[in-house]
Short mmCIF file of N, CA and C in Angstrom, two decimals:
data_model
loop_
_atom_site.label_atom_id
_atom_site.label_comp_id
_atom_site.label_asym_id
_atom_site.label_seq_id
_atom_site.Cartn_x
_atom_site.Cartn_y
_atom_site.Cartn_z
N MET A 1 21.49 32.05 -16.08
CA MET A 1 20.53 31.06 -15.66
C MET A 1 20.75 30.77 -14.18
N VAL A 2 19.69 30.82 -13.43
CA VAL A 2 19.74 30.57 -12.00
C VAL A 2 19.16 29.20 -11.73
N SER A 3 19.89 28.41 -11.00
CA SER A 3 19.36 27.10 -10.64
C SER A 3 19.00 27.11 -9.17
N GLN A 4 17.90 26.48 -8.86
CA GLN A 4 17.41 26.50 -7.50
C GLN A 4 17.10 25.07 -7.08
N VAL A 5 17.51 24.71 -5.89
CA VAL A 5 17.18 23.40 -5.34
C VAL A 5 15.90 23.54 -4.55
N ILE A 6 14.90 22.78 -4.95
CA ILE A 6 13.62 22.81 -4.24
C ILE A 6 13.58 21.59 -3.32
N PRO A 7 13.48 21.81 -2.02
CA PRO A 7 13.49 20.67 -1.11
C PRO A 7 12.22 19.83 -1.26
N ILE A 8 12.39 18.53 -1.20
CA ILE A 8 11.26 17.62 -1.24
C ILE A 8 10.73 17.50 0.18
N PRO A 9 9.42 17.72 0.37
CA PRO A 9 8.90 17.65 1.73
C PRO A 9 9.02 16.23 2.28
N SER A 10 9.35 16.14 3.55
CA SER A 10 9.41 14.84 4.21
C SER A 10 8.67 14.96 5.53
N TYR A 11 8.19 13.83 6.02
CA TYR A 11 7.31 13.84 7.17
C TYR A 11 7.76 12.80 8.18
N LEU A 12 7.53 13.10 9.45
CA LEU A 12 7.79 12.16 10.52
C LEU A 12 6.46 11.80 11.17
N TYR A 13 6.34 10.58 11.62
CA TYR A 13 5.21 10.16 12.43
C TYR A 13 5.73 10.08 13.85
N VAL A 14 5.22 10.92 14.72
CA VAL A 14 5.73 10.98 16.08
C VAL A 14 4.63 10.64 17.07
N THR A 15 5.03 10.12 18.21
CA THR A 15 4.08 9.79 19.26
C THR A 15 4.59 10.31 20.59
N CYS A 16 3.67 10.55 21.51
CA CYS A 16 4.02 10.91 22.87
C CYS A 16 2.81 10.67 23.76
N LEU A 17 3.05 10.55 25.06
CA LEU A 17 1.95 10.43 26.00
C LEU A 17 1.30 11.79 26.17
N ILE A 18 0.00 11.84 26.14
CA ILE A 18 -0.72 13.12 26.17
C ILE A 18 -0.40 13.92 27.44
N GLN A 19 -0.11 13.25 28.56
CA GLN A 19 0.18 13.96 29.80
C GLN A 19 1.53 14.66 29.76
N ASN A 20 2.43 14.22 28.90
CA ASN A 20 3.78 14.77 28.90
C ASN A 20 4.27 14.90 27.45
N CYS A 21 3.56 15.65 26.66
CA CYS A 21 3.87 15.74 25.23
C CYS A 21 4.64 17.03 24.94
N SER A 22 5.94 16.98 25.17
CA SER A 22 6.80 18.11 24.86
C SER A 22 7.79 17.68 23.79
N ASP A 23 8.57 18.62 23.27
CA ASP A 23 9.56 18.29 22.24
C ASP A 23 10.54 17.22 22.71
N LYS A 24 10.82 17.19 24.00
CA LYS A 24 11.78 16.22 24.53
C LYS A 24 11.20 14.82 24.65
N MET A 25 9.89 14.70 24.73
CA MET A 25 9.25 13.41 24.95
C MET A 25 8.72 12.77 23.66
N VAL A 26 8.83 13.46 22.56
CA VAL A 26 8.31 12.94 21.29
C VAL A 26 9.28 11.90 20.74
N THR A 27 8.73 10.77 20.28
CA THR A 27 9.56 9.73 19.68
C THR A 27 9.09 9.44 18.26
N ALA A 28 10.03 9.20 17.38
CA ALA A 28 9.71 8.85 15.99
C ALA A 28 9.71 7.33 15.87
N GLN A 29 8.76 6.80 15.10
CA GLN A 29 8.61 5.35 14.99
C GLN A 29 9.43 4.74 13.87
N PHE A 30 9.92 5.54 12.95
CA PHE A 30 10.61 5.00 11.78
C PHE A 30 12.00 5.61 11.68
N LEU A 31 12.93 4.86 11.09
CA LEU A 31 14.28 5.37 10.88
C LEU A 31 14.30 6.46 9.83
N GLY A 32 13.47 6.34 8.80
CA GLY A 32 13.44 7.32 7.73
C GLY A 32 12.21 8.20 7.82
N LYS A 33 12.04 9.02 6.81
CA LYS A 33 10.89 9.91 6.73
C LYS A 33 9.76 9.20 5.99
N ILE A 34 8.54 9.54 6.35
CA ILE A 34 7.37 8.99 5.66
C ILE A 34 7.27 9.65 4.30
N ASP A 35 7.05 8.85 3.27
CA ASP A 35 6.94 9.37 1.91
C ASP A 35 5.72 10.27 1.77
N HIS A 36 5.89 11.31 0.97
CA HIS A 36 4.82 12.27 0.69
C HIS A 36 3.60 11.54 0.13
N ASN A 37 2.43 11.86 0.64
CA ASN A 37 1.15 11.29 0.20
C ASN A 37 1.04 9.78 0.40
N SER A 38 1.78 9.21 1.34
CA SER A 38 1.68 7.76 1.54
C SER A 38 0.82 7.38 2.75
N LEU A 39 0.45 8.34 3.58
CA LEU A 39 -0.37 8.03 4.75
C LEU A 39 -1.80 7.75 4.31
N LEU A 40 -2.33 6.60 4.71
CA LEU A 40 -3.70 6.23 4.39
C LEU A 40 -4.35 5.65 5.64
N VAL A 41 -5.47 6.24 6.06
CA VAL A 41 -6.24 5.73 7.19
C VAL A 41 -7.53 5.16 6.62
N GLN A 42 -7.75 3.86 6.86
CA GLN A 42 -8.93 3.20 6.30
C GLN A 42 -9.42 2.16 7.30
N ASP A 43 -10.63 2.36 7.81
CA ASP A 43 -11.23 1.47 8.80
C ASP A 43 -10.29 1.29 9.99
N ASP A 44 -9.93 0.07 10.34
CA ASP A 44 -9.07 -0.20 11.49
C ASP A 44 -7.58 -0.10 11.18
N TYR A 45 -7.22 0.31 9.98
CA TYR A 45 -5.83 0.25 9.52
C TYR A 45 -5.28 1.65 9.20
N ILE A 46 -3.99 1.82 9.47
CA ILE A 46 -3.24 3.00 9.01
C ILE A 46 -2.04 2.46 8.24
N PHE A 47 -1.83 2.98 7.03
CA PHE A 47 -0.73 2.54 6.18
C PHE A 47 0.22 3.70 5.92
N VAL A 48 1.52 3.43 5.91
CA VAL A 48 2.52 4.42 5.51
C VAL A 48 3.62 3.72 4.72
N LYS A 49 4.31 4.52 3.91
CA LYS A 49 5.46 4.03 3.15
C LYS A 49 6.66 4.87 3.58
N VAL A 50 7.77 4.19 3.90
CA VAL A 50 8.99 4.87 4.36
C VAL A 50 10.14 4.47 3.45
N THR A 51 10.81 5.47 2.88
CA THR A 51 11.96 5.21 2.01
C THR A 51 13.21 5.76 2.66
N THR A 52 14.22 4.91 2.80
CA THR A 52 15.53 5.33 3.28
C THR A 52 16.54 4.87 2.24
N GLY A 53 17.30 5.82 1.72
CA GLY A 53 18.21 5.49 0.62
C GLY A 53 17.40 5.05 -0.58
N ASN A 54 17.65 3.87 -1.09
CA ASN A 54 16.87 3.36 -2.21
C ASN A 54 15.99 2.18 -1.78
N ARG A 55 15.76 2.05 -0.49
CA ARG A 55 14.97 0.94 0.03
C ARG A 55 13.63 1.46 0.58
N THR A 56 12.54 0.88 0.08
CA THR A 56 11.20 1.28 0.51
C THR A 56 10.59 0.17 1.35
N LYS A 57 9.98 0.57 2.46
CA LYS A 57 9.28 -0.39 3.33
C LYS A 57 7.87 0.12 3.56
N HIS A 58 6.94 -0.82 3.66
CA HIS A 58 5.53 -0.50 3.89
C HIS A 58 5.16 -0.95 5.30
N TYR A 59 4.43 -0.08 6.02
CA TYR A 59 4.07 -0.36 7.40
C TYR A 59 2.56 -0.26 7.56
N VAL A 60 2.05 -1.01 8.56
CA VAL A 60 0.62 -0.98 8.88
C VAL A 60 0.46 -0.89 10.39
N SER A 61 -0.55 -0.15 10.80
CA SER A 61 -0.96 -0.11 12.20
C SER A 61 -2.39 -0.61 12.24
N TYR A 62 -2.64 -1.62 13.06
CA TYR A 62 -3.98 -2.19 13.18
C TYR A 62 -4.61 -1.71 14.48
N ARG A 63 -5.77 -1.11 14.37
CA ARG A 63 -6.50 -0.56 15.52
C ARG A 63 -5.66 0.40 16.35
N ARG A 64 -4.89 1.21 15.65
CA ARG A 64 -4.07 2.29 16.22
C ARG A 64 -2.97 1.79 17.14
N ASN A 65 -2.54 0.54 16.97
CA ASN A 65 -1.40 0.01 17.73
C ASN A 65 -0.11 0.41 17.04
N GLU A 66 1.00 -0.14 17.48
CA GLU A 66 2.31 0.16 16.89
C GLU A 66 2.34 -0.21 15.41
N PHE A 67 3.14 0.52 14.65
CA PHE A 67 3.33 0.18 13.24
C PHE A 67 4.22 -1.05 13.12
N VAL A 68 3.87 -1.92 12.18
CA VAL A 68 4.62 -3.14 11.91
C VAL A 68 4.89 -3.19 10.41
N GLN A 69 6.07 -3.64 10.04
CA GLN A 69 6.38 -3.75 8.61
C GLN A 69 5.51 -4.83 7.98
N MET A 70 4.91 -4.51 6.84
CA MET A 70 4.08 -5.46 6.11
C MET A 70 4.98 -6.55 5.52
N ARG A 71 4.56 -7.79 5.63
CA ARG A 71 5.36 -8.94 5.20
C ARG A 71 4.73 -9.59 3.97
N PHE A 72 5.41 -9.43 2.84
CA PHE A 72 4.99 -10.06 1.60
C PHE A 72 5.81 -11.33 1.41
N PRO A 73 5.36 -12.26 0.56
CA PRO A 73 6.19 -13.44 0.29
C PRO A 73 7.60 -13.03 -0.12
N LYS A 74 8.59 -13.84 0.21
CA LYS A 74 9.99 -13.45 0.01
C LYS A 74 10.34 -13.18 -1.44
N TYR A 75 9.60 -13.75 -2.38
CA TYR A 75 9.88 -13.52 -3.80
C TYR A 75 9.27 -12.21 -4.30
N ALA A 76 8.41 -11.57 -3.53
CA ALA A 76 7.74 -10.34 -3.97
C ALA A 76 8.65 -9.13 -3.74
N LEU A 77 8.88 -8.35 -4.80
CA LEU A 77 9.67 -7.12 -4.71
C LEU A 77 8.80 -5.96 -5.16
N PRO A 78 8.09 -5.32 -4.21
CA PRO A 78 7.11 -4.30 -4.59
C PRO A 78 7.71 -3.03 -5.17
N LYS A 79 7.14 -2.61 -6.30
CA LYS A 79 7.45 -1.32 -6.90
C LYS A 79 6.38 -0.31 -6.50
N ASP A 80 5.14 -0.78 -6.37
CA ASP A 80 4.02 0.06 -5.97
C ASP A 80 3.00 -0.80 -5.23
N VAL A 81 2.33 -0.21 -4.24
CA VAL A 81 1.29 -0.90 -3.49
C VAL A 81 0.06 -0.01 -3.44
N GLN A 82 -1.09 -0.57 -3.77
CA GLN A 82 -2.36 0.15 -3.73
C GLN A 82 -3.34 -0.65 -2.86
N ILE A 83 -3.93 -0.01 -1.85
CA ILE A 83 -4.91 -0.68 -1.00
C ILE A 83 -6.23 -0.72 -1.75
N VAL A 84 -6.80 -1.91 -1.88
CA VAL A 84 -8.07 -2.10 -2.59
C VAL A 84 -9.23 -2.07 -1.61
N SER A 85 -9.12 -2.82 -0.50
CA SER A 85 -10.22 -2.93 0.45
C SER A 85 -9.69 -3.32 1.82
N THR A 86 -10.41 -2.88 2.86
CA THR A 86 -10.10 -3.31 4.22
C THR A 86 -11.34 -3.89 4.88
N ASP A 87 -12.25 -4.42 4.08
CA ASP A 87 -13.46 -5.06 4.60
C ASP A 87 -13.16 -6.47 5.08
N GLU A 88 -14.10 -7.04 5.79
CA GLU A 88 -14.03 -8.45 6.20
C GLU A 88 -12.80 -8.77 7.04
N ASN A 89 -12.34 -7.83 7.85
CA ASN A 89 -11.20 -8.05 8.76
C ASN A 89 -9.94 -8.54 8.07
N GLN A 90 -9.65 -7.97 6.92
CA GLN A 90 -8.41 -8.27 6.21
C GLN A 90 -8.12 -7.14 5.24
N VAL A 91 -6.88 -7.07 4.81
CA VAL A 91 -6.48 -6.09 3.81
C VAL A 91 -6.38 -6.81 2.47
N PHE A 92 -6.96 -6.20 1.46
CA PHE A 92 -6.89 -6.71 0.10
C PHE A 92 -6.15 -5.63 -0.68
N LEU A 93 -4.98 -5.96 -1.24
CA LEU A 93 -4.20 -4.93 -1.91
C LEU A 93 -3.66 -5.41 -3.25
N ALA A 94 -3.30 -4.43 -4.07
CA ALA A 94 -2.69 -4.69 -5.37
C ALA A 94 -1.23 -4.27 -5.27
N LEU A 95 -0.34 -5.16 -5.67
CA LEU A 95 1.09 -4.93 -5.57
C LEU A 95 1.71 -5.07 -6.95
N GLN A 96 2.40 -4.03 -7.38
CA GLN A 96 3.11 -4.09 -8.66
C GLN A 96 4.56 -4.44 -8.36
N GLU A 97 5.02 -5.51 -9.00
CA GLU A 97 6.38 -5.97 -8.78
C GLU A 97 7.32 -5.28 -9.75
N TRP A 98 8.60 -5.38 -9.48
CA TRP A 98 9.63 -4.66 -10.24
C TRP A 98 9.57 -4.97 -11.73
N TYR A 99 9.12 -6.14 -12.12
CA TYR A 99 9.11 -6.54 -13.53
C TYR A 99 7.79 -6.21 -14.23
N GLN A 100 6.79 -5.71 -13.52
CA GLN A 100 5.48 -5.44 -14.11
C GLN A 100 5.36 -3.99 -14.55
N SER A 101 4.69 -3.77 -15.68
CA SER A 101 4.48 -2.40 -16.14
C SER A 101 3.01 -2.04 -16.23
N ASP A 102 2.16 -2.96 -16.67
CA ASP A 102 0.74 -2.65 -16.83
C ASP A 102 -0.16 -3.63 -16.07
N THR A 103 0.40 -4.34 -15.10
CA THR A 103 -0.38 -5.27 -14.29
C THR A 103 0.05 -5.18 -12.83
N TYR A 104 -0.81 -5.67 -11.97
CA TYR A 104 -0.56 -5.78 -10.53
C TYR A 104 -0.95 -7.19 -10.09
N ASN A 105 -0.39 -7.64 -8.97
CA ASN A 105 -0.80 -8.89 -8.36
C ASN A 105 -1.65 -8.56 -7.14
N LEU A 106 -2.71 -9.34 -6.90
CA LEU A 106 -3.59 -9.11 -5.77
C LEU A 106 -3.19 -10.01 -4.60
N TYR A 107 -3.18 -9.41 -3.41
CA TYR A 107 -2.81 -10.12 -2.19
C TYR A 107 -3.88 -9.89 -1.13
N GLN A 108 -4.03 -10.87 -0.22
CA GLN A 108 -4.89 -10.67 0.94
C GLN A 108 -4.07 -10.94 2.19
N SER A 109 -4.50 -10.34 3.30
CA SER A 109 -3.70 -10.38 4.53
C SER A 109 -4.38 -11.18 5.63
N ASP A 110 -3.65 -11.33 6.72
CA ASP A 110 -4.21 -11.80 7.97
C ASP A 110 -5.02 -10.65 8.57
N PRO A 111 -5.77 -10.87 9.66
CA PRO A 111 -6.61 -9.80 10.21
C PRO A 111 -5.85 -8.53 10.61
N GLN A 112 -4.59 -8.63 11.02
CA GLN A 112 -3.82 -7.44 11.42
C GLN A 112 -3.20 -6.71 10.24
N GLY A 113 -3.27 -7.26 9.04
CA GLY A 113 -2.72 -6.60 7.86
C GLY A 113 -1.22 -6.71 7.74
N VAL A 114 -0.61 -7.69 8.41
CA VAL A 114 0.85 -7.82 8.41
C VAL A 114 1.33 -8.83 7.38
N TYR A 115 0.77 -10.04 7.39
CA TYR A 115 1.24 -11.12 6.51
C TYR A 115 0.32 -11.26 5.30
N TYR A 116 0.92 -11.40 4.12
CA TYR A 116 0.16 -11.41 2.87
C TYR A 116 0.42 -12.67 2.06
N SER A 117 -0.62 -13.11 1.36
CA SER A 117 -0.48 -14.22 0.41
C SER A 117 -1.15 -13.81 -0.90
N ILE A 118 -0.63 -14.33 -1.99
CA ILE A 118 -1.11 -13.94 -3.31
C ILE A 118 -2.46 -14.59 -3.60
N VAL A 119 -3.35 -13.82 -4.24
CA VAL A 119 -4.68 -14.30 -4.60
C VAL A 119 -4.81 -14.44 -6.11
N LEU A 120 -4.35 -13.43 -6.86
CA LEU A 120 -4.48 -13.45 -8.32
C LEU A 120 -3.34 -12.64 -8.92
N GLU A 121 -2.72 -13.18 -9.96
CA GLU A 121 -1.61 -12.49 -10.62
C GLU A 121 -2.08 -11.76 -11.87
N ASN A 122 -1.30 -10.76 -12.27
CA ASN A 122 -1.44 -10.05 -13.55
C ASN A 122 -2.82 -9.44 -13.79
N VAL A 123 -3.29 -8.65 -12.82
CA VAL A 123 -4.53 -7.91 -13.00
C VAL A 123 -4.20 -6.63 -13.75
N ARG A 124 -4.98 -6.34 -14.78
CA ARG A 124 -4.71 -5.18 -15.63
C ARG A 124 -4.79 -3.87 -14.86
N SER A 125 -3.97 -2.90 -15.30
CA SER A 125 -4.00 -1.56 -14.71
C SER A 125 -3.68 -0.55 -15.80
N THR A 126 -4.10 0.69 -15.57
CA THR A 126 -3.77 1.78 -16.49
C THR A 126 -3.34 2.98 -15.67
N LYS A 127 -2.36 3.69 -16.19
CA LYS A 127 -1.85 4.91 -15.54
C LYS A 127 -2.76 6.07 -15.94
N GLN A 128 -3.20 6.82 -14.96
CA GLN A 128 -4.07 7.97 -15.17
C GLN A 128 -3.24 9.25 -15.06
N PRO A 129 -3.80 10.38 -15.47
CA PRO A 129 -3.09 11.65 -15.29
C PRO A 129 -2.74 11.87 -13.81
N GLU A 130 -1.69 12.61 -13.57
CA GLU A 130 -1.22 12.95 -12.23
C GLU A 130 -0.76 11.72 -11.45
N GLU A 131 -0.22 10.72 -12.16
CA GLU A 131 0.37 9.54 -11.54
C GLU A 131 -0.62 8.64 -10.81
N ASN A 132 -1.92 8.84 -11.00
CA ASN A 132 -2.89 7.93 -10.40
C ASN A 132 -2.94 6.64 -11.21
N VAL A 133 -3.19 5.53 -10.52
CA VAL A 133 -3.26 4.23 -11.17
C VAL A 133 -4.67 3.68 -11.00
N LEU A 134 -5.22 3.16 -12.08
CA LEU A 134 -6.53 2.52 -12.05
C LEU A 134 -6.31 1.03 -12.23
N ILE A 135 -6.64 0.24 -11.22
CA ILE A 135 -6.50 -1.21 -11.28
C ILE A 135 -7.85 -1.78 -11.66
N ASP A 136 -7.87 -2.66 -12.64
CA ASP A 136 -9.12 -3.17 -13.21
C ASP A 136 -9.73 -4.24 -12.30
N ILE A 137 -10.27 -3.76 -11.19
CA ILE A 137 -10.93 -4.62 -10.21
C ILE A 137 -12.15 -3.87 -9.69
N LEU A 138 -13.23 -4.58 -9.47
CA LEU A 138 -14.48 -3.95 -9.07
C LEU A 138 -15.13 -4.78 -7.97
N GLU A 139 -15.50 -4.12 -6.88
CA GLU A 139 -16.22 -4.83 -5.82
C GLU A 139 -17.68 -4.95 -6.22
N VAL A 140 -18.24 -6.14 -6.04
CA VAL A 140 -19.64 -6.38 -6.37
C VAL A 140 -20.48 -5.70 -5.31
N ARG A 141 -21.32 -4.77 -5.75
CA ARG A 141 -22.14 -3.99 -4.83
C ARG A 141 -23.10 -4.90 -4.07
N GLY A 142 -23.17 -4.73 -2.77
CA GLY A 142 -24.09 -5.50 -1.95
C GLY A 142 -23.53 -6.81 -1.45
N ILE A 143 -22.36 -7.21 -1.93
CA ILE A 143 -21.75 -8.46 -1.47
C ILE A 143 -20.32 -8.14 -1.04
N LYS A 144 -20.14 -7.81 0.24
CA LYS A 144 -18.81 -7.44 0.73
C LYS A 144 -17.81 -8.57 0.52
N GLY A 145 -16.61 -8.20 0.08
CA GLY A 145 -15.55 -9.18 -0.09
C GLY A 145 -15.56 -9.92 -1.41
N VAL A 146 -16.50 -9.59 -2.31
CA VAL A 146 -16.54 -10.24 -3.62
C VAL A 146 -16.13 -9.22 -4.68
N PHE A 147 -15.14 -9.57 -5.49
CA PHE A 147 -14.59 -8.67 -6.49
C PHE A 147 -14.57 -9.35 -7.86
N LEU A 148 -14.63 -8.53 -8.90
CA LEU A 148 -14.37 -8.98 -10.26
C LEU A 148 -13.08 -8.32 -10.71
N ALA A 149 -12.20 -9.10 -11.34
CA ALA A 149 -10.91 -8.56 -11.78
C ALA A 149 -10.66 -8.96 -13.22
N ASN A 150 -10.00 -8.09 -13.96
CA ASN A 150 -9.63 -8.34 -15.35
C ASN A 150 -8.17 -8.77 -15.37
N GLN A 151 -7.94 -10.04 -15.65
CA GLN A 151 -6.60 -10.60 -15.60
C GLN A 151 -6.00 -10.68 -17.00
N LYS A 152 -4.76 -10.25 -17.12
CA LYS A 152 -4.03 -10.34 -18.39
C LYS A 152 -3.42 -11.74 -18.48
N ILE A 153 -3.77 -12.45 -19.55
CA ILE A 153 -3.25 -13.80 -19.76
C ILE A 153 -2.49 -13.82 -21.07
N ASP A 154 -1.16 -13.92 -20.98
CA ASP A 154 -0.28 -13.90 -22.15
C ASP A 154 -0.68 -12.78 -23.10
N ASN A 155 -1.00 -13.09 -24.34
CA ASN A 155 -1.34 -12.06 -25.32
C ASN A 155 -2.84 -11.94 -25.54
N LEU A 156 -3.64 -12.53 -24.68
CA LEU A 156 -5.09 -12.43 -24.80
C LEU A 156 -5.56 -11.10 -24.24
N SER A 157 -6.76 -10.71 -24.57
CA SER A 157 -7.27 -9.41 -24.15
C SER A 157 -7.59 -9.36 -22.66
N GLY A 158 -7.89 -10.48 -22.05
CA GLY A 158 -8.17 -10.48 -20.61
C GLY A 158 -9.43 -11.24 -20.30
N ASP A 159 -9.49 -11.82 -19.15
CA ASP A 159 -10.65 -12.56 -18.69
C ASP A 159 -11.05 -12.00 -17.34
N SER A 160 -12.34 -12.02 -17.06
CA SER A 160 -12.80 -11.59 -15.74
C SER A 160 -12.77 -12.78 -14.80
N HIS A 161 -12.35 -12.51 -13.58
CA HIS A 161 -12.30 -13.56 -12.57
C HIS A 161 -13.06 -13.11 -11.35
N HIS A 162 -13.72 -14.03 -10.71
CA HIS A 162 -14.47 -13.78 -9.49
C HIS A 162 -13.58 -14.18 -8.32
N LEU A 163 -13.33 -13.26 -7.40
CA LEU A 163 -12.47 -13.56 -6.25
C LEU A 163 -13.31 -13.72 -5.01
#
């Protein structure tokens, strides 16, 4: 039996001035490598996830400026983060905390996407094939910034909420 170690791809986000962009002038913005498939460009925002050791940090760049670590309330310990919307000059995201298995909490940000506050807890979610997650939230067509969400309440089947 032959065992083979398959390297996990890792990525760096590098910057340089266009007039002097050589290997010597390139700088990396993060201490660790960017997680595979974590780069998301949406409207004025760029999102990345960086894991070093067993610690994961989420970063945002607003209008292509420097990346800044996203700041969640101190009690929030994110296991997964899904961007829901970047309309209305704010980020609306779903964050799954370490203790949640089939729900996410919804958060909204300041205009730069750095500071977050909770909007609604325990929104239902389902795991799809290939590790995709479907969060039970729907934007009302024609009314930007208005969503319907299916919230899990104790042992009840769920109620829809207007955000």
